[in-house]
């Protein structure tokens, strides 16, 4: 498949790596790197819709899945209205678990799924159910990725603190002021620009997990989304303001967002330092995957999610289901983003790693 876009002199290895990624693709994608407000890598190619053979264009939008969490973490840090040391009940009196806001933001609240019949697209209803639910562990005692419930909880906390929905906040705090092509609650007028998501053969989630009982928990967490091409490609999913995973955007805008953060914009320095220090780490209580979180952001980890150790010290961002990778290398002063519509299992997906290795070699 043809590689479109450009790279700055010296970044040709990244173009070569992206060409290799596309050569093995059924779908398409884009990779962008922004440094000091300059796009040094801006590449795209492949198919936005394999069924119709529609090509990936420079303005193709794609679901970010959990890359959305990094966008929302930025909103939280920029507003600085949620005290991580405060009890959730200070803002949300109906909440029954003895958890702090920091527990919610760092995936240690013990509420990784909604334990009642529910519509995952209904933020308010899911938040209400979670507020009455008994945690699986004492909040703060273990870390476990709250794949979807993280969004329900954070959206409700922000709604109570600001009176505005999370989609409105993404637009007013990030998208409009900084000219970023990021949406949470994607409007109908943009549907024609959306990439169609597809799962690679054999796609599965939580590939670090072997325990059959905890596998049932994982299936419960993701039921109706990552196991359903219809749901993940639906307008209803894109319209929903799911702070954990229904955001849409371009690699160009995600890379710009993280470059802005790396350069001290968007979020006050002390607030960003607080949000990107370690608030939780260890092996996921459910998935057996090593985790390290700030306040909503993923941080560099032992398995190299954010690239070579020489570059990723202090890195933060968020990955997304199926292969998306978005973040900042603060010591190098840049933001990067890989967006793709072809979901691959984590243990069989080296695309983002290959691109970050090539980026490292180009610097």
XYZ file of C-alpha atoms in Angstrom:
363
model
C 0.000 0.000 0.000
C 1.153 3.538 -0.755
C 2.500 5.713 2.054
C 1.179 9.264 1.939
C 2.385 12.334 3.804
C 5.805 13.622 4.721
C 8.697 13.358 7.134
C 11.332 15.927 8.049
C 14.928 15.244 6.967
C 16.428 12.589 9.202
C 13.106 10.877 9.883
C 13.174 8.650 6.804
C 13.504 5.502 9.003
C 10.034 6.273 10.352
C 8.610 6.379 6.833
C 10.273 3.036 6.106
C 8.833 1.513 9.284
C 5.375 2.855 8.442
C 5.655 1.336 4.969
C 6.389 -2.020 6.596
C 3.336 -1.600 8.832
C 1.105 -0.904 5.824
C 2.551 -3.784 3.827
C 1.150 -6.175 6.417
C -2.204 -4.391 6.840
C -5.772 -5.331 6.037
C -6.903 -1.879 7.121
C -5.047 1.397 7.416
C -3.742 3.970 9.794
C -1.751 7.088 10.433
C 1.326 8.006 12.434
C 2.282 11.519 13.461
C 5.058 13.075 15.509
C 5.012 16.732 16.515
C 8.037 18.424 18.067
C 8.128 22.062 19.136
C 4.851 22.692 17.297
C 6.289 21.257 14.049
C 5.085 18.042 12.435
C 8.269 16.067 11.796
C 6.255 12.972 10.839
C 2.793 13.051 9.245
C 2.019 9.782 7.482
C -1.098 7.882 6.491
C -2.153 5.072 4.204
C -4.013 1.832 3.730
C -7.758 1.369 3.754
C -10.223 3.327 5.839
C -12.903 0.817 4.838
C -11.626 -2.553 3.602
C -15.119 -3.596 2.507
C -15.430 -0.736 0.020
C -11.676 -0.255 -0.526
C -12.027 3.393 0.521
C -8.529 4.769 1.127
C -7.285 6.303 4.359
C -7.030 10.048 3.774
C -5.215 12.826 5.601
C -8.476 13.800 7.357
C -9.769 10.289 8.158
C -11.119 10.045 11.694
C -10.851 6.905 13.770
C -12.204 5.690 17.092
C -9.436 6.084 19.688
C -10.796 3.490 22.120
C -8.827 3.952 25.366
C -6.686 6.623 23.779
C -9.714 8.671 24.854
C -8.611 8.261 28.468
C -5.492 10.335 27.824
C -7.627 13.100 26.326
C -9.911 13.036 29.366
C -6.940 12.931 31.766
C -5.766 16.146 30.103
C -9.158 17.759 30.657
C -9.030 16.724 34.327
C -5.524 18.141 34.766
C -6.299 21.340 32.850
C -9.418 22.118 34.887
C -7.781 21.099 38.181
C -11.164 20.864 39.926
C -10.873 17.268 41.164
C -8.774 16.863 44.314
C -7.232 13.384 44.083
C -6.938 13.167 47.878
C -10.603 14.001 48.476
C -13.272 11.375 49.045
C -15.492 10.668 46.054
C -18.423 11.299 48.413
C -17.377 14.945 48.786
C -18.694 15.485 45.256
C -20.971 12.467 44.990
C -22.801 11.826 48.278
C -24.620 8.752 46.936
C -21.332 6.948 46.281
C -21.034 4.102 48.784
C -17.449 2.837 48.383
C -14.783 4.352 50.613
C -12.728 5.614 47.678
C -10.852 8.808 46.894
C -10.931 10.604 43.570
C -7.314 9.517 43.152
C -8.397 5.884 43.437
C -10.859 6.409 40.595
C -8.344 8.205 38.377
C -5.572 5.652 38.975
C -7.658 2.484 38.454
C -7.564 1.294 42.063
C -11.227 1.853 43.037
C -12.160 -1.820 42.671
C -15.105 -1.210 40.320
C -13.849 -2.600 36.981
C -17.280 -3.566 35.638
C -20.953 -2.762 36.218
C -22.401 -5.652 38.195
C -26.016 -5.200 37.033
C -27.848 -5.216 33.707
C -26.985 -1.963 31.984
C -26.496 -0.076 28.719
C -22.788 0.735 28.473
C -23.602 3.802 26.371
C -25.631 5.413 29.192
C -23.089 7.264 31.331
C -25.570 8.466 33.944
C -27.231 5.091 34.442
C -23.910 3.251 34.699
C -22.562 5.832 37.140
C -25.638 5.425 39.328
C -25.224 1.649 39.386
C -21.519 1.933 40.210
C -22.233 4.343 43.055
C -24.172 1.599 44.857
C -21.864 -1.279 43.949
C -19.527 -3.052 46.350
C -15.873 -2.899 45.218
C -14.036 -6.121 44.347
C -11.187 -5.015 46.616
C -10.544 -2.303 49.187
C -10.039 0.864 47.152
C -6.371 1.711 46.875
C -5.151 -1.771 47.801
C -4.824 -3.156 44.268
C -4.579 -1.820 40.730
C -6.847 -3.197 38.029
C -7.664 -1.590 34.703
C -11.185 -0.137 34.705
C -11.616 -0.413 30.941
C -15.085 1.147 30.625
C -16.135 2.068 34.164
C -13.227 4.506 34.479
C -15.078 6.682 32.004
C -18.471 6.452 33.695
C -16.928 7.410 37.039
C -14.729 10.261 35.780
C -17.484 11.723 33.603
C -19.835 11.810 36.593
C -17.237 13.434 38.842
C -16.565 16.131 36.240
C -20.277 16.680 35.673
C -20.776 17.243 39.392
C -17.737 19.521 39.636
C -18.439 21.648 36.540
C -22.086 21.139 35.572
C -20.985 20.174 32.051
C -20.800 16.876 30.185
C -17.444 15.330 29.378
C -18.014 15.787 25.636
C -18.634 19.492 26.147
C -15.488 19.781 28.251
C -13.323 18.068 25.604
C -14.620 20.546 23.052
C -14.328 23.653 25.235
C -11.052 22.879 27.024
C -9.074 21.192 24.241
C -10.557 20.959 20.758
C -11.684 24.534 20.168
C -8.932 26.488 21.980
C -6.115 24.518 20.368
C -7.683 23.646 17.012
C -7.557 19.908 17.633
C -9.569 17.399 15.596
C -10.781 15.524 18.683
C -14.375 14.615 19.461
C -16.221 12.917 22.294
C -19.769 12.622 21.059
C -18.860 12.733 17.363
C -21.457 14.685 15.350
C -23.314 13.113 12.439
C -21.738 15.505 9.949
C -18.398 13.729 10.442
C -19.652 10.172 9.903
C -18.477 10.059 6.287
C -14.894 10.661 7.433
C -14.857 7.748 9.901
C -12.629 4.718 9.367
C -14.412 1.407 9.671
C -13.005 -0.766 12.442
C -12.147 -4.420 11.858
C -10.664 -7.151 14.005
C -7.686 -9.107 12.725
C -8.164 -12.881 12.516
C -7.841 -14.391 15.980
C -8.159 -11.024 17.711
C -8.511 -11.350 21.459
C -8.190 -9.064 24.461
C -6.148 -9.518 27.642
C -3.535 -11.755 26.081
C -1.513 -11.748 29.321
C -4.355 -13.577 31.077
C -4.546 -17.364 31.371
C -6.825 -17.824 34.388
C -10.275 -18.988 33.120
C -12.228 -17.452 36.014
C -10.719 -14.022 35.552
C -11.169 -14.432 31.796
C -14.912 -14.471 32.517
C -14.532 -11.120 34.277
C -12.719 -9.663 31.267
C -15.428 -10.905 28.906
C -17.965 -9.251 31.178
C -16.030 -5.981 31.106
C -15.914 -5.765 27.312
C -19.108 -7.615 26.383
C -20.985 -5.953 23.556
C -18.117 -3.744 22.389
C -14.819 -5.325 21.374
C -16.624 -8.571 20.556
C -19.051 -6.801 18.225
C -18.122 -5.222 14.890
C -21.618 -3.772 14.728
C -21.401 -1.971 18.076
C -17.897 -0.584 17.693
C -18.769 0.833 14.258
C -22.179 2.154 15.244
C -23.181 5.789 15.199
C -24.611 5.260 18.685
C -21.164 4.359 20.005
C -19.534 7.387 18.378
C -22.287 9.689 19.653
C -21.970 8.429 23.213
C -19.691 10.539 25.401
C -17.809 7.578 26.835
C -14.775 9.032 28.589
C -13.132 5.602 28.586
C -13.256 4.857 24.910
C -15.575 6.455 22.336
C -13.485 9.483 21.400
C -12.520 9.993 17.773
C -9.688 11.922 16.226
C -6.635 11.956 13.996
C -3.054 11.004 14.754
C -2.046 14.529 13.795
C -4.214 16.085 16.511
C -3.302 13.516 19.156
C 0.407 14.104 18.502
C -0.159 17.860 18.685
C -1.960 17.484 22.007
C 0.936 15.599 23.573
C 3.502 17.995 22.086
C 1.604 20.859 23.687
C 1.715 19.058 27.020
C 5.426 18.268 26.656
C 6.081 21.977 26.051
C 4.153 23.143 29.119
C 0.941 24.243 27.442
C -2.696 23.274 28.157
C -2.005 22.160 31.747
C -0.232 24.149 34.469
C 3.214 22.649 35.218
C 2.424 21.701 38.815
C -0.872 20.082 37.805
C 0.808 18.098 35.025
C 3.593 16.977 37.373
C 0.954 15.733 39.818
C -1.023 13.966 37.076
C 2.025 12.212 35.617
C 3.704 10.974 38.787
C 3.074 7.380 39.815
C -0.242 6.937 41.637
C -0.542 3.175 41.130
C 1.566 0.364 39.752
C 1.820 -3.400 39.794
C 0.304 -6.388 38.042
C -3.311 -5.923 37.042
C -5.525 -7.689 39.582
C -7.590 -9.109 36.720
C -5.422 -9.154 33.600
C -1.940 -10.059 34.914
C -0.459 -7.219 32.877
C 2.085 -4.822 34.412
C 0.484 -1.396 34.873
C 1.602 2.038 35.945
C -0.786 4.973 36.150
C -0.806 8.630 36.963
C -4.106 10.451 37.335
C -5.760 8.971 34.251
C -2.583 8.768 32.188
C -0.678 5.576 31.485
C 3.007 5.909 32.333
C 6.073 4.112 30.970
C 6.065 0.491 32.068
C 8.296 -2.608 32.208
C 7.078 -3.945 28.855
C 8.063 -0.856 26.856
C 4.621 0.428 25.916
C 6.045 3.913 25.421
C 9.142 2.979 23.475
C 12.828 2.427 24.168
C 13.902 3.063 27.763
C 16.372 5.706 26.602
C 13.465 7.837 25.345
C 10.494 6.841 27.473
C 11.684 7.949 30.906
C 8.892 10.200 32.129
C 6.645 9.261 29.197
C 2.897 9.489 29.605
C -0.153 9.051 27.405
C -2.578 6.236 26.752
C -2.769 3.237 24.468
C -5.968 2.034 22.840
C -7.572 -1.331 22.178
C -6.240 -3.076 19.108
C -2.999 -1.158 18.692
C -3.410 2.609 19.091
C -0.574 4.344 20.931
C -0.486 8.024 21.909
C 1.822 9.923 24.208
C 4.626 12.316 25.019
C 8.365 11.893 25.432
C 8.968 14.894 27.701
C 12.756 14.556 27.792
C 12.838 14.676 23.995
C 10.083 17.273 23.788
C 7.638 15.647 21.397
C 4.232 14.060 21.053
C 3.371 11.009 18.951
C 0.284 9.087 17.887
C -0.408 5.897 15.990
C -4.044 5.443 14.953
C -5.343 2.325 13.208
C -8.668 0.723 12.335
C -7.268 -2.839 12.349
C -7.467 -4.307 15.844
C -4.725 -6.805 16.677
C -4.062 -8.793 19.836
C -1.443 -7.188 22.041
C 0.877 -10.192 22.029
C 0.820 -10.299 18.206
C 1.026 -6.581 17.482
C 4.395 -4.930 17.030
C 3.270 -2.032 14.858
C 3.546 0.832 17.350
C 6.735 -0.633 18.842
C 8.305 -0.687 15.388
C 7.344 2.937 14.772
C 8.648 4.139 18.133
C 11.913 2.254 17.609
C 12.311 3.973 14.251
C 11.496 7.335 15.828
C 14.159 6.721 18.443
C 16.689 5.886 15.719
C 15.843 9.116 13.883
C 16.490 11.462 16.787
